[in-house]
Short mmCIF file of C-alpha atoms and ligand atoms in Angstrom, two decimals:
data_model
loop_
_atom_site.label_atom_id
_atom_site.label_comp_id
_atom_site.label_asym_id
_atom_site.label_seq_id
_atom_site.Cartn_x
_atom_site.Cartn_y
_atom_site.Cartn_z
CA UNK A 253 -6.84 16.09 -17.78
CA UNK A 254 -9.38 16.40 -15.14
CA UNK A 255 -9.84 14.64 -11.92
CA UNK A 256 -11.87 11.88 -12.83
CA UNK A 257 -9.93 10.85 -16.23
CA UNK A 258 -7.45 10.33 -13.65
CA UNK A 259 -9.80 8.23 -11.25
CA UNK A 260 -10.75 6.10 -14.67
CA UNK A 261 -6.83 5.22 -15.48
CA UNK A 262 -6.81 4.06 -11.98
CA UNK A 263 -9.54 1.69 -12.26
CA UNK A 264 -8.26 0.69 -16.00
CA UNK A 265 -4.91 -0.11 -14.58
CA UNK A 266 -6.14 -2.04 -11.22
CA UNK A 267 -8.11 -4.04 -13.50
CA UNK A 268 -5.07 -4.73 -15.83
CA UNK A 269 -2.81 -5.34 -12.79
CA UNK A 270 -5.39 -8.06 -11.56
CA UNK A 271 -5.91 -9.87 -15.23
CA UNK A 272 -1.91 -9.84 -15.74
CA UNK A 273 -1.50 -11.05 -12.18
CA UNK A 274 -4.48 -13.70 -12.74
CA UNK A 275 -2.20 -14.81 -15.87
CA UNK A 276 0.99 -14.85 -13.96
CA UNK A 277 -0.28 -17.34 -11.50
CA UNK A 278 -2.37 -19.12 -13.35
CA UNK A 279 -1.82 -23.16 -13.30
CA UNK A 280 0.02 -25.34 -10.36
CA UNK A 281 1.21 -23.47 -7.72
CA UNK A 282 3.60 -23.88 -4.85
CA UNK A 283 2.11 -22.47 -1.61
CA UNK A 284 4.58 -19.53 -1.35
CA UNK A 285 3.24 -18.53 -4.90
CA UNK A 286 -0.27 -19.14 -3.99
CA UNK A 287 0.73 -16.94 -1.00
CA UNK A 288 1.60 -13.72 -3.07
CA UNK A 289 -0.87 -14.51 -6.21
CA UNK A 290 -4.07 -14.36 -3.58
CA UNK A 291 -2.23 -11.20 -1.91
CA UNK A 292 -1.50 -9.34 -5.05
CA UNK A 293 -4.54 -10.03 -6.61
CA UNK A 294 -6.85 -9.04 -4.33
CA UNK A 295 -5.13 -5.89 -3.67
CA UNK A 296 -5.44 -4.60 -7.16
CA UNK A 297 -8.94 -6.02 -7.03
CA UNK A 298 -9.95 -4.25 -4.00
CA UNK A 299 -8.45 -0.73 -5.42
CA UNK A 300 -10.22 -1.55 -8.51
CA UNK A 301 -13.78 -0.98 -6.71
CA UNK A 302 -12.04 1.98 -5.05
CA UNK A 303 -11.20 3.26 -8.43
CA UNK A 304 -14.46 2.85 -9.79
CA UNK A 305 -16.86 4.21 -6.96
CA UNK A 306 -14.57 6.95 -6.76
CA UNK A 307 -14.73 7.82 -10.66
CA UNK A 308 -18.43 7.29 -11.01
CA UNK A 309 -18.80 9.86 -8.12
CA UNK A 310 -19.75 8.47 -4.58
CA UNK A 311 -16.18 7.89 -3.08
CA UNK A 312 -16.01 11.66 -2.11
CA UNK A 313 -18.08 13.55 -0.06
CA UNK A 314 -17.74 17.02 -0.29
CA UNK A 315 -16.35 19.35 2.32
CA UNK A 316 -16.92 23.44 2.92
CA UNK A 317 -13.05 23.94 3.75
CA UNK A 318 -9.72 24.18 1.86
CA UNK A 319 -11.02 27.01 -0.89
CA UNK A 320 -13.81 29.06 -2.06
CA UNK A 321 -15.62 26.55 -3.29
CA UNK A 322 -14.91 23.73 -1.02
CA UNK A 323 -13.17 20.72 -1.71
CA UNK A 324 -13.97 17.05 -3.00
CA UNK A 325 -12.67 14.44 -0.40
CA UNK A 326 -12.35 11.03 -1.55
CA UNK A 327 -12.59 9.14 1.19
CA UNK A 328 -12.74 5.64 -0.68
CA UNK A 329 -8.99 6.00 -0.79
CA UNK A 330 -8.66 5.53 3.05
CA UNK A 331 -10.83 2.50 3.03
CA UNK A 332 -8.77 0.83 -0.09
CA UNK A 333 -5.86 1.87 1.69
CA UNK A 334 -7.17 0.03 4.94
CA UNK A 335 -8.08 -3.23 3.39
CA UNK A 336 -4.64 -3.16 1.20
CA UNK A 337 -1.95 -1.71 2.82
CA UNK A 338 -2.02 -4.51 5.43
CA UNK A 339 -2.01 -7.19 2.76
CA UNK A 340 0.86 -5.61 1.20
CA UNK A 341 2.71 -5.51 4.33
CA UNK A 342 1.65 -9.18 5.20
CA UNK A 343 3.43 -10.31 1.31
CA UNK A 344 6.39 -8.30 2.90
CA UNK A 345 6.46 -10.40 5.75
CA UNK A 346 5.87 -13.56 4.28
CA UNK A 347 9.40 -13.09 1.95
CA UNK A 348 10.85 -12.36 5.46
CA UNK A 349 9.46 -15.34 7.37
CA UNK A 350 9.93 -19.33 6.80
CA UNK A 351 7.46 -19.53 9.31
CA UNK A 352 4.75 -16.13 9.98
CA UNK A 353 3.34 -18.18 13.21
CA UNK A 354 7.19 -18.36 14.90
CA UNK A 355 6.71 -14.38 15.16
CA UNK A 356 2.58 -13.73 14.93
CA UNK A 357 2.60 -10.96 17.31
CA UNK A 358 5.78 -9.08 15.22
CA UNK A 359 3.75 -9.24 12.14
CA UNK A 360 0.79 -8.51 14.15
CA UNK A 361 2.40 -5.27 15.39
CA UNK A 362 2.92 -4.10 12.14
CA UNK A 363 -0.25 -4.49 10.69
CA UNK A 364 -1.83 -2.63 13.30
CA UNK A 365 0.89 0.18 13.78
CA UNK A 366 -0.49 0.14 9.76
CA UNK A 367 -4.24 0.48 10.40
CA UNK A 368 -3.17 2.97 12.91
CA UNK A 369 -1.52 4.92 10.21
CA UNK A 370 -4.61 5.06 7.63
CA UNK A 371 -7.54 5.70 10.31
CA UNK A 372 -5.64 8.79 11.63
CA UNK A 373 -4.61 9.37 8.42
CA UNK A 374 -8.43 9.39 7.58
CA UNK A 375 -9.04 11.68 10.65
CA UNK A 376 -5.76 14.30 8.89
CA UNK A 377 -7.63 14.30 5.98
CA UNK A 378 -11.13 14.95 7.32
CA UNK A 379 -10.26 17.30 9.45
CA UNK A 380 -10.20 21.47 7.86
CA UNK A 381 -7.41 22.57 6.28
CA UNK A 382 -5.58 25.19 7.92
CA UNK A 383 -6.80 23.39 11.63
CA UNK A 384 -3.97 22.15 13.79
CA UNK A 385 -5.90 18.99 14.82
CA UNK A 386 -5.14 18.48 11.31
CA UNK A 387 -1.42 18.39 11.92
CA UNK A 388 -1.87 16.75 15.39
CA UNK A 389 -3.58 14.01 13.15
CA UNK A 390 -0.96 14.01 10.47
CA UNK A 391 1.69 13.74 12.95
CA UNK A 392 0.11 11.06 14.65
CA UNK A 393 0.02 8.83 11.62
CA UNK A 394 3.33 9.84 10.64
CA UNK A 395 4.24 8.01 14.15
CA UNK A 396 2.68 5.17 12.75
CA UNK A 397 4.24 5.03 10.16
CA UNK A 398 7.70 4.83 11.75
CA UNK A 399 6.84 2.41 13.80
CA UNK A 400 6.27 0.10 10.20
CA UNK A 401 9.00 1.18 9.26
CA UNK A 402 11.15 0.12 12.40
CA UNK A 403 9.03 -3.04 11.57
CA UNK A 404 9.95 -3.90 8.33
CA UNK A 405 13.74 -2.97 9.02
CA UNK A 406 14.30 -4.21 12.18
CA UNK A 407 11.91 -7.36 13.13
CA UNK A 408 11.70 -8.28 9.37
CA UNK A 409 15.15 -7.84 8.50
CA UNK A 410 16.22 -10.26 11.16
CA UNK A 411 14.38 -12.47 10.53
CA UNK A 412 14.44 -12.43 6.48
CA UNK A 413 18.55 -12.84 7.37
CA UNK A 414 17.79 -15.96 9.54
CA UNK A 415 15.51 -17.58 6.94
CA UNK A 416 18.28 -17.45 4.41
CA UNK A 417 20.49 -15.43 2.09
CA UNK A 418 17.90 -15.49 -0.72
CA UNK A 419 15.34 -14.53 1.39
CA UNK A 420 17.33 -11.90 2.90
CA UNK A 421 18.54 -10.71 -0.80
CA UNK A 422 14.64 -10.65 -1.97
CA UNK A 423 13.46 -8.89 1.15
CA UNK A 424 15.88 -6.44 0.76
CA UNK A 425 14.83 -6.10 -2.34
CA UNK A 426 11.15 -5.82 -1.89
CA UNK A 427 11.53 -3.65 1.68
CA UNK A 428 13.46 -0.81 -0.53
CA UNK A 429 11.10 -0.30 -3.12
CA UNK A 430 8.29 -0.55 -0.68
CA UNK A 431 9.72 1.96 1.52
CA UNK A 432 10.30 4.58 -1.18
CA UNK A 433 7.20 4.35 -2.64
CA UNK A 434 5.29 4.53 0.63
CA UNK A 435 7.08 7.27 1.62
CA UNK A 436 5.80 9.65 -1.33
CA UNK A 437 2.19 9.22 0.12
CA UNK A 438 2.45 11.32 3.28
CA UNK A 439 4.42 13.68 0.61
CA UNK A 440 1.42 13.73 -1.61
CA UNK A 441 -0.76 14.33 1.32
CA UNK A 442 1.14 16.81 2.24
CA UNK A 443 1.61 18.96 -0.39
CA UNK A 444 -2.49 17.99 -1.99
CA UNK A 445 -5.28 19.60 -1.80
CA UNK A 446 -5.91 17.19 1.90
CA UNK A 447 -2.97 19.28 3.56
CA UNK A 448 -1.59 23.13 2.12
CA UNK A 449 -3.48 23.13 -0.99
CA UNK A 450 -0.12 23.83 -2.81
CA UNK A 451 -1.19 21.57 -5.34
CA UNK A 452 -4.78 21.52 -7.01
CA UNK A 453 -7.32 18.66 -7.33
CA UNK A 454 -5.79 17.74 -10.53
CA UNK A 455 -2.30 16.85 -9.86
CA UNK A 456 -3.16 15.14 -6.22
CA UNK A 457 -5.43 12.98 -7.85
CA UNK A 458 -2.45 12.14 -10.49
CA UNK A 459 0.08 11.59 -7.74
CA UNK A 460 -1.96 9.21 -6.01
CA UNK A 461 -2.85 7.41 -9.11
CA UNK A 462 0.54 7.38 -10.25
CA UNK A 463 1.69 6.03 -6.83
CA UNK A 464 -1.13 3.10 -6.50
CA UNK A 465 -0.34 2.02 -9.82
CA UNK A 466 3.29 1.78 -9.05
CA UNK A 467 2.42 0.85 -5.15
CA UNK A 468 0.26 -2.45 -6.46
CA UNK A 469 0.28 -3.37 -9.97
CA UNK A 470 4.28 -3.46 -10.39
CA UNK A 471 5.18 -3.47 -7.42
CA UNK A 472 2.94 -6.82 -7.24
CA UNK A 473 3.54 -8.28 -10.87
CA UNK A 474 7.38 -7.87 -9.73
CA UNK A 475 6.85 -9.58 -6.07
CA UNK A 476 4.83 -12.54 -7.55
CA UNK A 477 7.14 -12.98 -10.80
CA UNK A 478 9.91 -12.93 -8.35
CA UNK A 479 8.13 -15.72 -5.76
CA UNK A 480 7.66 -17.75 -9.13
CA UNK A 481 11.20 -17.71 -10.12
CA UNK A 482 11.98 -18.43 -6.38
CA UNK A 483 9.99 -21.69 -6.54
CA UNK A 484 11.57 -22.66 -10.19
CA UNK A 485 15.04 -22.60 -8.28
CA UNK A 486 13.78 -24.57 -5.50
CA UNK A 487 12.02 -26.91 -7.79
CA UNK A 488 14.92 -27.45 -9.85
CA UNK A 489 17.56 -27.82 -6.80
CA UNK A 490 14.60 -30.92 -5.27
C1 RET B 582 -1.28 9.53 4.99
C2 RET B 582 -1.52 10.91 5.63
C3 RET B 582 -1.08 11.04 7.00
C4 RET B 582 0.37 10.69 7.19
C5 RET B 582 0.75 9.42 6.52
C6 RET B 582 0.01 8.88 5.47
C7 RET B 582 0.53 7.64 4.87
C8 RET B 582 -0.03 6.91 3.93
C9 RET B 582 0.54 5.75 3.31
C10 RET B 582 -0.23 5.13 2.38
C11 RET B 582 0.14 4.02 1.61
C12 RET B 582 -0.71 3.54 0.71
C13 RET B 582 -0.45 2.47 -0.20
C14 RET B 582 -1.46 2.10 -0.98
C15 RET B 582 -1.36 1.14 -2.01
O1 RET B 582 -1.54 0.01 -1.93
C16 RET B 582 -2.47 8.64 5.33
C17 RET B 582 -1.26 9.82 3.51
C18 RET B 582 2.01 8.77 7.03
C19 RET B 582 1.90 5.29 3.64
C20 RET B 582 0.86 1.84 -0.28
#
């Protein structure tokens, strides 16, 4: 497989993530569901137009370092991760929180500890391989990252526990799978042809297919079929 079969199953899959989600939600809605359904959607949407610039060949510029012959950096990724990681983490939050305004600035803090993450991730992956303003970069947004994590498990936690137990059970739930995924990325980075070239173009590009697909369309299908099945309950208990 090459590089850019890969960057077409992305864009296939986004687009099959948003028509299944479209489906899913599809008819009256409770606002909690309307909540997730505009979330999820638009993520898959969003990475869909990443997908696709990317595969018909202007989400990469090229760059003179990292190999003979250069390397291909696709910096659409950064910008789909900008626009969607936040979103993802808002969905989070919003299983957490009865009410997102009682702790705006929490939620706040993590989106932007977030942003933080992806724009010096951007700068890690600009930056030539082999530099060590590279790793200064990547260690940066590794900080970032903590602090979502520290985030999500602390300030979101508590909260999700004094919502209720079914919020608590869902966020728990949602926080573990979101947290392992995420957690591959910086691996992916790490290991692709962005950080010690021990992988070539062709598997990074696979990983971080692989990971988007699991990162949005199920981990999105699953948070908005579980949000439905939420408001059935409540619906049925009046
Ligand atoms: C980078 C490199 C620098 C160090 C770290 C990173 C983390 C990236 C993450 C991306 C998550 C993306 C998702 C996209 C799908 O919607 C930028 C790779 C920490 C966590 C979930």
């Amino acid at each position: 497989m090459t590089v850019n079969a890969w960057l077409w199953i992305g864009a296939i899959a986004m687009a099959i993530g948003a028509a299944v989600q479209l489906v899913i939600g599809w008819g009256p809605r409770t606002r909690d569901v309307e909540n997730h359904y505009l979330l999820h959607l638009f993520v898959c949407l969003a990475a869909m137009a990443s997908y696709l610039v990317m595969a018909t060949g202007d989400g990469a510029i090229h760059l003179a370092d990292g190999g003979p012959n250069g390397r291909d950096f696709y910096f659409a990724r950064y910008i789909d991760w900008s626009v969607t990681t936040p979103m993802l983490l808002l969905g989070l939050g919003l299983t957490a929180m009865h009410s997102p305004f009682r702790r705006w600035a929490a939620l706040l803090g993590v989106l932007f500890a977030d942003s933080y993450m992806i724009i010096t991730g951007l700068f890690a992956g600009l930056s030539p391989v082999g530099s060590s303003q590279k790793w200064l970069w990547y260690l940066v947004s590794c900080a970032a990252f903590a602090f979502v994590y520290i985030g999500i498990w602390g300030l979101f936690r508590e909260e999700a526990r004094k919502t209720s137990d079914e919020a608590a059970s869902i966020f728990r739930t949602n926080a573990t799978i979101l947290s392992i995924v995420w957690l591959l990325y910086p691996v992916v980075f790490l290991l692709g042809t962005e950080g010690t070239l021990f992988m070539g173009d062709v598997p990074t590009a696979a990983a971080y297919t692989i990971l988007d697909i699991v990162a949005k369309v199920g981990y999105g299908i699953f948070s908005l079929l579980e949000t439905k099945r939420k408001a059935a309950r409540e619906l049925a208990a009046g």
